[in-house]
Each structure stands twice: as C-alpha cells, then as structure tokens.
Amino acid sequence: MSGNLAWWIEIPVALLLVLSGLFALAAGVGVVRFKTFFQRMHPPALAYSFAAWCVTLASIVYFSAQDDKLALRSWLIIIFLALTVPVTTILLARTELFRRRTASGDRGDIPPGLNHDSAAPVSTDDKR
C-alpha cells in the first residue's frame, strides 16, 4: 500500500476532517457557553454526531481510494452512533429530570410526572 494518493482525493478528505474539527469545536463551545444541563445536552449529541459523520465519510473516501474498492466497514461507526446517541441523550435527560423532581425545594419550572394527580381524568364515554 502506498501512502500517496491523488490530490483530488486528499482535498475532500482533508476538508471533511477540518469540518469534523469545527463541529467538535462548536460542540465544546456550546457545552461551555450554555448554562443549564438541558441546554448543554444538545451540542455534544448533535455536533459530535456530525463530526463523527465527517470523519467516517473521510475514512470511506480515503480507504476506498487507497484500496481501489469500496470500503464500507466505517459505516459500522455511524450505525452504532445513530443507535446509541439518541438513547443516551434521552436517558441523561430523564435522569436529570428525576433528580430535579426528587430534590427538595421549588418545583417551579419542572414539568410534573405522567402520574401527576392534578391531571384531568380522561373520559371513556364516547357520546357521538
């Protein structure tokens, strides 16, 4: 395997890697800049996923050009990220919401749970 590839392959790979770094930087800035936990959840979930997409696409282009055949093994990274990132984000959000509901103090901005007593009962009588 030679390390020299055509410039028309190296340029998109380099641009995808730089774009990946910019997405990761934006995620880091978002985590530092936002104030609440729920606001801080979105930059890593979204921007790091976009950064991983860029690295994966760069990997596919690079190794496909290097081996002269389509290299799709990198798609496993994106498949696992597409499955795990939303689940992790939801679990983190639910954990924080549970912590806030069980903590003592003011419950002003915390939405009630699904089994909240003040919810109006749903009528089962359908009079059409």
Short mmCIF file of N, CA, C and O in Angstrom, two decimals:
data_model
loop_
_atom_site.label_atom_id
_atom_site.label_comp_id
_atom_site.label_asym_id
_atom_site.label_seq_id
_atom_site.Cartn_x
_atom_site.Cartn_y
_atom_site.Cartn_z
N MET A 1 0.84 -1.18 0.00
CA MET A 1 0.00 0.00 0.00
C MET A 1 0.88 1.23 0.00
O MET A 1 1.75 1.39 0.85
N SER A 2 0.62 2.10 -0.94
CA SER A 2 1.39 3.33 -0.98
C SER A 2 0.63 4.42 -0.23
O SER A 2 -0.58 4.42 -0.16
N GLY A 3 1.36 5.37 0.31
CA GLY A 3 0.75 6.46 1.06
C GLY A 3 0.40 7.64 0.19
O GLY A 3 -0.19 8.60 0.66
N ASN A 4 0.75 7.60 -1.08
CA ASN A 4 0.49 8.73 -1.96
C ASN A 4 -0.82 8.53 -2.70
O ASN A 4 -1.00 7.57 -3.43
N LEU A 5 -1.73 9.47 -2.51
CA LEU A 5 -2.99 9.46 -3.22
C LEU A 5 -3.09 10.71 -4.08
O LEU A 5 -2.36 11.68 -3.88
N ALA A 6 -3.98 10.70 -5.01
CA ALA A 6 -4.18 11.86 -5.88
C ALA A 6 -4.69 13.04 -5.06
O ALA A 6 -5.40 12.88 -4.06
N TRP A 7 -4.35 14.24 -5.51
CA TRP A 7 -4.75 15.45 -4.79
C TRP A 7 -6.26 15.61 -4.76
O TRP A 7 -6.80 16.14 -3.81
N TRP A 8 -6.95 15.13 -5.77
CA TRP A 8 -8.40 15.28 -5.82
C TRP A 8 -9.09 14.34 -4.84
O TRP A 8 -10.30 14.45 -4.62
N ILE A 9 -8.35 13.41 -4.25
CA ILE A 9 -8.89 12.57 -3.18
C ILE A 9 -8.48 13.14 -1.82
O ILE A 9 -9.27 13.16 -0.88
N GLU A 10 -7.26 13.63 -1.72
CA GLU A 10 -6.77 14.16 -0.45
C GLU A 10 -7.48 15.44 -0.04
O GLU A 10 -7.69 15.67 1.16
N ILE A 11 -7.89 16.27 -0.99
CA ILE A 11 -8.56 17.53 -0.66
C ILE A 11 -9.92 17.29 0.00
O ILE A 11 -10.19 17.86 1.06
N PRO A 12 -10.81 16.45 -0.56
CA PRO A 12 -12.08 16.21 0.16
C PRO A 12 -11.89 15.55 1.52
O PRO A 12 -12.61 15.86 2.47
N VAL A 13 -10.90 14.66 1.61
CA VAL A 13 -10.63 14.01 2.90
C VAL A 13 -10.18 15.06 3.91
O VAL A 13 -10.66 15.09 5.05
N ALA A 14 -9.29 15.94 3.50
CA ALA A 14 -8.81 16.99 4.40
C ALA A 14 -9.94 17.94 4.79
O ALA A 14 -10.06 18.34 5.96
N LEU A 15 -10.79 18.31 3.83
CA LEU A 15 -11.91 19.20 4.14
C LEU A 15 -12.90 18.55 5.10
O LEU A 15 -13.42 19.22 6.01
N LEU A 16 -13.17 17.28 4.92
CA LEU A 16 -14.06 16.58 5.84
C LEU A 16 -13.47 16.50 7.25
O LEU A 16 -14.19 16.66 8.24
N LEU A 17 -12.16 16.30 7.34
CA LEU A 17 -11.52 16.24 8.66
C LEU A 17 -11.50 17.61 9.33
O LEU A 17 -11.71 17.72 10.55
N VAL A 18 -11.27 18.66 8.56
CA VAL A 18 -11.32 20.02 9.12
C VAL A 18 -12.74 20.36 9.56
O VAL A 18 -12.96 20.93 10.64
N LEU A 19 -13.72 20.00 8.74
CA LEU A 19 -15.11 20.22 9.11
C LEU A 19 -15.48 19.46 10.38
O LEU A 19 -16.21 19.97 11.24
N SER A 20 -14.95 18.26 10.52
CA SER A 20 -15.17 17.48 11.73
C SER A 20 -14.60 18.20 12.95
O SER A 20 -15.24 18.26 14.00
N GLY A 21 -13.41 18.75 12.80
CA GLY A 21 -12.82 19.51 13.90
C GLY A 21 -13.63 20.75 14.26
O GLY A 21 -13.77 21.09 15.44
N LEU A 22 -14.19 21.41 13.26
CA LEU A 22 -15.02 22.59 13.52
C LEU A 22 -16.31 22.21 14.25
O LEU A 22 -16.75 22.92 15.16
N PHE A 23 -16.91 21.08 13.87
CA PHE A 23 -18.10 20.61 14.59
C PHE A 23 -17.76 20.27 16.04
O PHE A 23 -18.51 20.62 16.96
N ALA A 24 -16.64 19.61 16.26
CA ALA A 24 -16.24 19.27 17.63
C ALA A 24 -15.95 20.53 18.45
O ALA A 24 -16.30 20.62 19.63
N LEU A 25 -15.32 21.53 17.82
CA LEU A 25 -15.06 22.79 18.49
C LEU A 25 -16.37 23.50 18.83
O LEU A 25 -16.53 24.03 19.94
N ALA A 26 -17.32 23.50 17.90
CA ALA A 26 -18.62 24.11 18.17
C ALA A 26 -19.33 23.41 19.32
O ALA A 26 -19.99 24.06 20.15
N ALA A 27 -19.22 22.10 19.39
CA ALA A 27 -19.84 21.36 20.50
C ALA A 27 -19.19 21.73 21.82
O ALA A 27 -19.88 21.93 22.83
N GLY A 28 -17.87 21.85 21.83
CA GLY A 28 -17.18 22.24 23.06
C GLY A 28 -17.55 23.64 23.50
O GLY A 28 -17.76 23.89 24.70
N VAL A 29 -17.65 24.56 22.56
CA VAL A 29 -18.05 25.93 22.89
C VAL A 29 -19.48 25.94 23.42
O VAL A 29 -19.80 26.65 24.38
N GLY A 30 -20.35 25.15 22.82
CA GLY A 30 -21.73 25.07 23.28
C GLY A 30 -21.85 24.52 24.68
O GLY A 30 -22.66 25.01 25.48
N VAL A 31 -21.04 23.55 25.01
CA VAL A 31 -21.08 22.98 26.36
C VAL A 31 -20.62 24.01 27.38
O VAL A 31 -21.19 24.13 28.46
N VAL A 32 -19.62 24.79 27.04
CA VAL A 32 -19.10 25.79 27.97
C VAL A 32 -20.05 26.99 28.06
O VAL A 32 -20.25 27.55 29.12
N ARG A 33 -20.64 27.38 26.94
CA ARG A 33 -21.43 28.61 26.87
C ARG A 33 -22.81 28.48 27.50
O ARG A 33 -23.28 29.40 28.16
N PHE A 34 -23.48 27.36 27.30
CA PHE A 34 -24.84 27.22 27.81
C PHE A 34 -24.83 27.04 29.32
O PHE A 34 -23.88 26.52 29.89
N LYS A 35 -25.94 27.44 29.95
CA LYS A 35 -25.98 27.48 31.41
C LYS A 35 -26.63 26.28 32.07
O LYS A 35 -26.18 25.81 33.09
N THR A 36 -27.69 25.74 31.50
CA THR A 36 -28.41 24.64 32.16
C THR A 36 -28.01 23.29 31.57
O THR A 36 -27.47 23.21 30.47
N PHE A 37 -28.29 22.27 32.34
CA PHE A 37 -27.95 20.92 31.90
C PHE A 37 -28.65 20.55 30.60
O PHE A 37 -28.06 19.97 29.70
N PHE A 38 -29.93 20.90 30.50
CA PHE A 38 -30.69 20.52 29.31
C PHE A 38 -30.20 21.26 28.07
O PHE A 38 -30.26 20.71 26.98
N GLN A 39 -29.74 22.48 28.22
CA GLN A 39 -29.16 23.18 27.08
C GLN A 39 -27.81 22.58 26.70
O GLN A 39 -27.45 22.53 25.54
N ARG A 40 -27.07 22.12 27.67
CA ARG A 40 -25.74 21.54 27.42
C ARG A 40 -25.80 20.16 26.80
O ARG A 40 -24.79 19.66 26.31
N MET A 41 -26.94 19.53 26.80
CA MET A 41 -27.05 18.19 26.22
C MET A 41 -26.99 18.20 24.71
O MET A 41 -26.50 17.27 24.09
N HIS A 42 -27.49 19.25 24.08
CA HIS A 42 -27.64 19.26 22.63
C HIS A 42 -26.33 19.40 21.85
O HIS A 42 -26.17 18.70 20.84
N PRO A 43 -25.40 20.26 22.24
CA PRO A 43 -24.17 20.36 21.43
C PRO A 43 -23.42 19.04 21.28
O PRO A 43 -23.05 18.68 20.17
N PRO A 44 -23.19 18.30 22.37
CA PRO A 44 -22.48 17.04 22.15
C PRO A 44 -23.27 16.04 21.33
O PRO A 44 -22.71 15.35 20.49
N ALA A 45 -24.56 15.97 21.58
CA ALA A 45 -25.37 14.99 20.85
C ALA A 45 -25.41 15.29 19.36
O ALA A 45 -25.27 14.39 18.54
N LEU A 46 -25.57 16.54 19.01
CA LEU A 46 -25.70 16.90 17.60
C LEU A 46 -24.35 17.12 16.92
O LEU A 46 -24.05 16.51 15.90
N ALA A 47 -23.56 18.00 17.49
CA ALA A 47 -22.31 18.39 16.81
C ALA A 47 -21.29 17.25 16.79
O ALA A 47 -20.61 17.05 15.78
N TYR A 48 -21.19 16.50 17.87
CA TYR A 48 -20.25 15.38 17.85
C TYR A 48 -20.72 14.30 16.89
O TYR A 48 -19.91 13.60 16.28
N SER A 49 -22.02 14.14 16.74
CA SER A 49 -22.53 13.19 15.74
C SER A 49 -22.18 13.64 14.33
O SER A 49 -21.76 12.85 13.49
N PHE A 50 -22.33 14.95 14.05
CA PHE A 50 -21.94 15.48 12.75
C PHE A 50 -20.44 15.32 12.53
O PHE A 50 -20.00 15.00 11.42
N ALA A 51 -19.66 15.54 13.58
CA ALA A 51 -18.21 15.38 13.47
C ALA A 51 -17.86 13.92 13.16
O ALA A 51 -16.99 13.64 12.33
N ALA A 52 -18.55 12.99 13.79
CA ALA A 52 -18.30 11.58 13.53
C ALA A 52 -18.70 11.21 12.10
O ALA A 52 -18.03 10.40 11.45
N TRP A 53 -19.78 11.81 11.59
CA TRP A 53 -20.17 11.58 10.20
C TRP A 53 -19.07 12.04 9.26
O TRP A 53 -18.73 11.35 8.30
N CYS A 54 -18.50 13.21 9.53
CA CYS A 54 -17.44 13.74 8.65
C CYS A 54 -16.20 12.85 8.68
O CYS A 54 -15.61 12.56 7.64
N VAL A 55 -15.81 12.39 9.86
CA VAL A 55 -14.64 11.51 9.97
C VAL A 55 -14.90 10.19 9.26
O VAL A 55 -14.04 9.65 8.56
N THR A 56 -16.11 9.66 9.42
CA THR A 56 -16.45 8.40 8.77
C THR A 56 -16.45 8.54 7.25
O THR A 56 -15.93 7.67 6.54
N LEU A 57 -17.04 9.61 6.75
CA LEU A 57 -17.02 9.82 5.30
C LEU A 57 -15.60 10.01 4.78
O LEU A 57 -15.26 9.49 3.70
N ALA A 58 -14.77 10.73 5.53
CA ALA A 58 -13.37 10.89 5.13
C ALA A 58 -12.66 9.54 5.11
O ALA A 58 -11.88 9.25 4.20
N SER A 59 -12.94 8.71 6.09
CA SER A 59 -12.35 7.38 6.15
C SER A 59 -12.79 6.52 4.97
O SER A 59 -11.97 5.80 4.37
N ILE A 60 -14.06 6.59 4.63
CA ILE A 60 -14.56 5.81 3.49
C ILE A 60 -13.90 6.26 2.20
O ILE A 60 -13.46 5.43 1.39
N VAL A 61 -13.83 7.57 1.99
CA VAL A 61 -13.21 8.09 0.76
C VAL A 61 -11.73 7.70 0.71
O VAL A 61 -11.24 7.22 -0.32
N TYR A 62 -11.03 7.88 1.81
CA TYR A 62 -9.59 7.61 1.83
C TYR A 62 -9.28 6.13 1.58
O TYR A 62 -8.49 5.79 0.71
N PHE A 63 -9.92 5.27 2.35
CA PHE A 63 -9.60 3.85 2.23
C PHE A 63 -10.16 3.23 0.95
O PHE A 63 -9.61 2.26 0.44
N SER A 64 -11.26 3.78 0.44
CA SER A 64 -11.76 3.30 -0.86
C SER A 64 -10.78 3.65 -1.97
O SER A 64 -10.54 2.85 -2.88
N ALA A 65 -10.22 4.85 -1.93
CA ALA A 65 -9.25 5.25 -2.94
C ALA A 65 -7.93 4.51 -2.78
O ALA A 65 -7.28 4.16 -3.77
N GLN A 66 -7.55 4.24 -1.55
CA GLN A 66 -6.29 3.56 -1.31
C GLN A 66 -6.33 2.10 -1.75
O GLN A 66 -5.38 1.59 -2.33
N ASP A 67 -7.44 1.43 -1.51
CA ASP A 67 -7.55 0.00 -1.83
C ASP A 67 -8.19 -0.26 -3.19
O ASP A 67 -8.34 -1.43 -3.57
N ASP A 68 -8.63 0.78 -3.87
CA ASP A 68 -9.32 0.66 -5.17
C ASP A 68 -10.58 -0.19 -5.10
O ASP A 68 -10.94 -0.87 -6.06
N LYS A 69 -11.23 -0.19 -3.95
CA LYS A 69 -12.53 -0.83 -3.80
C LYS A 69 -13.28 -0.10 -2.70
O LYS A 69 -12.69 0.59 -1.87
N LEU A 70 -14.59 -0.23 -2.70
CA LEU A 70 -15.43 0.48 -1.74
C LEU A 70 -15.23 -0.09 -0.34
O LEU A 70 -15.45 -1.28 -0.10
N ALA A 71 -14.79 0.75 0.58
CA ALA A 71 -14.54 0.33 1.96
C ALA A 71 -15.66 0.86 2.85
O ALA A 71 -15.67 2.03 3.23
N LEU A 72 -16.60 0.02 3.17
CA LEU A 72 -17.77 0.45 3.94
C LEU A 72 -17.75 -0.03 5.39
O LEU A 72 -18.75 0.11 6.09
N ARG A 73 -16.63 -0.56 5.84
CA ARG A 73 -16.57 -1.01 7.24
C ARG A 73 -16.75 0.14 8.22
O ARG A 73 -17.20 -0.05 9.34
N SER A 74 -16.40 1.33 7.79
CA SER A 74 -16.54 2.50 8.65
C SER A 74 -18.00 2.84 8.93
O SER A 74 -18.29 3.57 9.88
N TRP A 75 -18.91 2.37 8.11
CA TRP A 75 -20.32 2.63 8.35
C TRP A 75 -20.81 2.04 9.66
O TRP A 75 -21.81 2.49 10.22
N LEU A 76 -20.12 1.04 10.18
CA LEU A 76 -20.49 0.48 11.48
C LEU A 76 -20.42 1.54 12.58
O LEU A 76 -21.23 1.54 13.50
N ILE A 77 -19.46 2.44 12.47
CA ILE A 77 -19.33 3.52 13.46
C ILE A 77 -20.60 4.35 13.47
O ILE A 77 -21.17 4.63 14.52
N ILE A 78 -21.04 4.75 12.30
CA ILE A 78 -22.22 5.61 12.20
C ILE A 78 -23.48 4.86 12.62
O ILE A 78 -24.37 5.43 13.25
N ILE A 79 -23.57 3.60 12.28
CA ILE A 79 -24.75 2.82 12.68
C ILE A 79 -24.83 2.75 14.20
O ILE A 79 -25.89 2.98 14.79
N PHE A 80 -23.71 2.46 14.86
CA PHE A 80 -23.71 2.40 16.33
C PHE A 80 -23.98 3.76 16.94
O PHE A 80 -24.70 3.87 17.94
N LEU A 81 -23.43 4.82 16.37
CA LEU A 81 -23.71 6.16 16.89
C LEU A 81 -25.17 6.55 16.69
O LEU A 81 -25.78 7.15 17.57
N ALA A 82 -25.73 6.20 15.55
CA ALA A 82 -27.12 6.53 15.29
C ALA A 82 -28.06 5.81 16.25
O ALA A 82 -29.15 6.29 16.56
N LEU A 83 -27.64 4.65 16.73
CA LEU A 83 -28.46 3.90 17.68
C LEU A 83 -28.23 4.34 19.13
O LEU A 83 -29.17 4.38 19.92
N THR A 84 -27.01 4.68 19.47
CA THR A 84 -26.70 4.92 20.88
C THR A 84 -26.82 6.37 21.31
O THR A 84 -27.17 6.64 22.45
N VAL A 85 -26.54 7.33 20.44
CA VAL A 85 -26.58 8.74 20.84
C VAL A 85 -27.99 9.18 21.27
O VAL A 85 -28.14 9.78 22.33
N PRO A 86 -29.05 8.90 20.51
CA PRO A 86 -30.38 9.32 20.98
C PRO A 86 -30.79 8.63 22.29
O PRO A 86 -31.39 9.25 23.16
N VAL A 87 -30.46 7.36 22.41
CA VAL A 87 -30.82 6.64 23.63
C VAL A 87 -30.08 7.22 24.83
O VAL A 87 -30.67 7.45 25.89
N THR A 88 -28.81 7.50 24.67
CA THR A 88 -28.02 8.09 25.75
C THR A 88 -28.54 9.47 26.11
O THR A 88 -28.65 9.81 27.30
N THR A 89 -28.89 10.26 25.12
CA THR A 89 -29.41 11.60 25.38
C THR A 89 -30.72 11.54 26.15
O THR A 89 -30.93 12.30 27.11
N ILE A 90 -31.60 10.65 25.77
CA ILE A 90 -32.88 10.52 26.46
C ILE A 90 -32.67 10.03 27.89
O ILE A 90 -33.29 10.54 28.84
N LEU A 91 -31.77 9.08 28.09
CA LEU A 91 -31.52 8.58 29.44
C LEU A 91 -30.92 9.66 30.33
O LEU A 91 -31.27 9.79 31.51
N LEU A 92 -30.00 10.46 29.79
CA LEU A 92 -29.43 11.56 30.57
C LEU A 92 -30.50 12.59 30.93
O LEU A 92 -30.54 13.09 32.06
N ALA A 93 -31.36 12.93 29.99
CA ALA A 93 -32.42 13.90 30.25
C ALA A 93 -33.39 13.38 31.31
O ALA A 93 -33.78 14.12 32.22
N ARG A 94 -33.77 12.12 31.20
CA ARG A 94 -34.69 11.56 32.19
C ARG A 94 -34.06 11.47 33.57
O ARG A 94 -34.73 11.67 34.58
N THR A 95 -32.77 11.16 33.62
CA THR A 95 -32.08 11.10 34.90
C THR A 95 -32.04 12.47 35.55
O THR A 95 -32.31 12.61 36.76
N GLU A 96 -31.72 13.50 34.79
CA GLU A 96 -31.69 14.86 35.35
C GLU A 96 -33.08 15.31 35.77
O GLU A 96 -33.24 15.94 36.81
N LEU A 97 -34.09 15.00 34.99
CA LEU A 97 -35.45 15.35 35.36
C LEU A 97 -35.87 14.63 36.64
O LEU A 97 -36.49 15.23 37.52
N PHE A 98 -35.50 13.38 36.79
CA PHE A 98 -35.80 12.64 38.01
C PHE A 98 -35.08 13.25 39.21
O PHE A 98 -35.67 13.42 40.28
N ARG A 99 -33.81 13.63 39.01
CA ARG A 99 -33.06 14.27 40.10
C ARG A 99 -33.71 15.58 40.53
O ARG A 99 -33.80 15.87 41.72
N ARG A 100 -34.18 16.35 39.58
CA ARG A 100 -34.81 17.62 39.91
C ARG A 100 -36.16 17.42 40.58
O ARG A 100 -36.55 18.21 41.45
N ARG A 101 -36.90 16.40 40.18
CA ARG A 101 -38.20 16.15 40.80
C ARG A 101 -38.06 15.65 42.23
O ARG A 101 -38.91 15.93 43.07
N THR A 102 -37.04 14.86 42.51
CA THR A 102 -36.87 14.31 43.85
C THR A 102 -36.11 15.24 44.78
O THR A 102 -36.14 15.02 45.99
N ALA A 103 -35.46 16.26 44.25
CA ALA A 103 -34.73 17.20 45.10
C ALA A 103 -35.74 18.07 45.84
O ALA A 103 -36.82 18.38 45.36
N SER A 104 -35.37 18.46 47.04
CA SER A 104 -36.25 19.34 47.81
C SER A 104 -36.12 20.76 47.28
O SER A 104 -35.11 21.15 46.70
N GLY A 105 -37.16 21.53 47.45
CA GLY A 105 -37.13 22.92 47.02
C GLY A 105 -38.24 23.24 46.06
O GLY A 105 -39.22 22.50 45.91
N ASP A 106 -38.09 24.37 45.39
CA ASP A 106 -39.11 24.87 44.47
C ASP A 106 -39.17 24.01 43.22
O ASP A 106 -38.16 23.67 42.64
N ARG A 107 -40.39 23.68 42.80
CA ARG A 107 -40.59 22.89 41.59
C ARG A 107 -41.18 23.76 40.49
O ARG A 107 -41.95 23.29 39.67
N GLY A 108 -40.81 25.02 40.42
CA GLY A 108 -41.43 25.98 39.52
C GLY A 108 -41.35 25.62 38.05
O GLY A 108 -42.36 25.59 37.36
N ASP A 109 -40.18 25.36 37.54
CA ASP A 109 -40.04 25.14 36.10
C ASP A 109 -39.96 23.67 35.71
O ASP A 109 -39.74 23.36 34.56
N ILE A 110 -40.15 22.78 36.65
CA ILE A 110 -40.05 21.35 36.37
C ILE A 110 -41.44 20.81 36.02
O ILE A 110 -42.38 20.97 36.78
N PRO A 111 -41.58 20.20 34.86
CA PRO A 111 -42.90 19.66 34.49
C PRO A 111 -43.26 18.48 35.39
O PRO A 111 -42.39 17.75 35.85
N PRO A 112 -44.56 18.30 35.66
CA PRO A 112 -44.96 17.18 36.51
C PRO A 112 -44.77 15.85 35.79
O PRO A 112 -44.70 15.78 34.57
N GLY A 113 -44.73 14.80 36.57
CA GLY A 113 -44.62 13.46 36.02
C GLY A 113 -45.91 13.03 35.34
O GLY A 113 -46.95 13.70 35.45
N LEU A 114 -45.88 11.92 34.67
CA LEU A 114 -47.07 11.44 33.96
C LEU A 114 -48.17 10.98 34.90
O LEU A 114 -49.34 10.99 34.55
N ASN A 115 -47.82 10.60 36.12
CA ASN A 115 -48.82 10.13 37.08
C ASN A 115 -49.22 11.25 38.04
O ASN A 115 -49.62 11.00 39.16
N HIS A 116 -49.16 12.49 37.59
CA HIS A 116 -49.49 13.65 38.41
C HIS A 116 -50.99 13.65 38.71
O HIS A 116 -51.81 13.42 37.83
N ASP A 117 -51.38 13.94 39.96
CA ASP A 117 -52.78 13.85 40.40
C ASP A 117 -53.66 14.95 39.82
O ASP A 117 -54.87 14.78 39.70
N SER A 118 -53.12 16.11 39.48
CA SER A 118 -53.96 17.21 39.04
C SER A 118 -54.37 17.10 37.58
O SER A 118 -55.11 17.94 37.09
N ALA A 119 -53.93 16.09 36.90
CA ALA A 119 -54.32 15.91 35.50
C ALA A 119 -55.80 15.52 35.45
O ALA A 119 -56.28 14.74 36.25
N ALA A 120 -56.49 16.08 34.49
CA ALA A 120 -57.91 15.79 34.35
C ALA A 120 -58.11 14.34 33.91
O ALA A 120 -57.39 13.86 33.04
N PRO A 121 -59.05 13.63 34.52
CA PRO A 121 -59.28 12.24 34.10
C PRO A 121 -59.82 12.20 32.69
O PRO A 121 -60.59 13.04 32.28
N VAL A 122 -59.42 11.19 31.99
CA VAL A 122 -59.87 11.00 30.62
C VAL A 122 -61.18 10.24 30.64
O VAL A 122 -61.31 9.20 31.28
N SER A 123 -62.16 10.77 29.95
CA SER A 123 -63.47 10.14 29.92
C SER A 123 -63.46 8.98 28.92
O SER A 123 -62.95 9.10 27.81
N THR A 124 -64.03 7.87 29.32
CA THR A 124 -64.12 6.72 28.43
C THR A 124 -65.46 6.68 27.71
O THR A 124 -65.66 5.83 26.85
N ASP A 125 -66.38 7.57 28.08
CA ASP A 125 -67.70 7.61 27.43
C ASP A 125 -67.57 8.42 26.15
O ASP A 125 -67.18 9.58 26.16
N ASP A 126 -67.93 7.80 25.07
CA ASP A 126 -67.87 8.46 23.79
C ASP A 126 -69.29 8.69 23.31
O ASP A 126 -69.97 7.76 22.89
N LYS A 127 -69.77 9.94 23.42
CA LYS A 127 -71.16 10.25 23.07
C LYS A 127 -71.16 10.99 21.75
O LYS A 127 -71.19 12.20 21.69
N ARG A 128 -71.17 10.27 20.68
CA ARG A 128 -71.24 10.87 19.35
C ARG A 128 -72.59 10.69 18.76
O ARG A 128 -73.27 9.79 18.81
#
